[in-house]
């Protein structure tokens, strides 16, 4: 609540954050209520979140029942192709009448998102940065302003962001304040990795990201 009024909250999300109906809804609520100033992620988070809005599945599984759907493994490819057909994520949302999800909430609430690509990516989506250095600069444009960074269920993107995040910020009035950095994952290895690499301000929270974000949204 304090950071919403006095800071800049940047979130770093892995695709697991979009695999569950309740966690998608909870994070969307955080976006809508002003607790997200920027979202950093990869092609997968956006793809499976949009797949969930478009086909109600993520990696072919129903996001609510977790049951596999017939030929569901094609759904994320269908989603990527449809977005590319329209030329952009906002146009896809408009034309396909998308009404829910993490990316939808960011678009509708003018919350900037940075999607960085990988050599492994399907597609990727039109907004995904395919050049590493261009993508890094896009990340830096937000972490330079950040006062709190929260990474959930993504080792690679969290480490990438942590490597570019300063440990403190000097505010306009000259006040020096720390940048809070939290890493949330079910794996103890994942939450410790950033500290092991030298980001001493990073604090690990070993828990299920779905529970974490649902409880957070519920109590704000």
PDB file of C-alpha atoms in Angstrom, residues 16 151-155 183-192 204-212:
ATOM      1  CA  UNK A  16       3.056 -20.478 -14.211  1.00  0.00           C
ATOM      2  CA  UNK A 151       9.687 -11.798  -9.180  1.00  0.00           C
ATOM      3  CA  UNK A 152       7.354 -14.797  -9.272  1.00  0.00           C
ATOM      4  CA  UNK A 153       8.010 -18.276 -10.701  1.00  0.00           C
ATOM      5  CA  UNK A 154      10.770 -17.353 -13.123  1.00  0.00           C
ATOM      6  CA  UNK A 155      14.435 -17.905 -12.360  1.00  0.00           C
ATOM      7  CA  UNK A 183      11.653 -13.556  -5.180  1.00  0.00           C
ATOM      8  CA  UNK A 184       8.679 -15.929  -4.871  1.00  0.00           C
ATOM      9  CA  UNK A 185       8.990 -19.563  -5.950  1.00  0.00           C
ATOM     10  CA  UNK A 186       8.281 -23.097  -4.746  1.00  0.00           C
ATOM     11  CA  UNK A 187      11.957 -23.959  -5.187  1.00  0.00           C
ATOM     12  CA  UNK A 188      14.452 -22.906  -2.525  1.00  0.00           C
ATOM     13  CA  UNK A 189      17.146 -22.982  -5.204  1.00  0.00           C
ATOM     14  CA  UNK A 190      15.218 -20.436  -7.270  1.00  0.00           C
ATOM     15  CA  UNK A 191      14.731 -17.915  -4.481  1.00  0.00           C
ATOM     16  CA  UNK A 192      18.363 -18.195  -3.323  1.00  0.00           C
ATOM     17  CA  UNK A 204      13.358 -15.074  -0.945  1.00  0.00           C
ATOM     18  CA  UNK A 205       9.843 -16.332  -0.199  1.00  0.00           C
ATOM     19  CA  UNK A 206       9.477 -20.098  -0.676  1.00  0.00           C
ATOM     20  CA  UNK A 207       5.823 -20.687  -1.446  1.00  0.00           C
ATOM     21  CA  UNK A 208       3.348 -21.418  -4.223  1.00  0.00           C
ATOM     22  CA  UNK A 209       2.934 -18.326  -6.398  1.00  0.00           C
ATOM     23  CA  UNK A 210      -0.789 -18.958  -6.872  1.00  0.00           C
ATOM     24  CA  UNK A 211      -1.348 -18.897  -3.107  1.00  0.00           C
ATOM     25  CA  UNK A 212       0.928 -15.884  -2.704  1.00  0.00           C
TER      26      UNK A 212
END
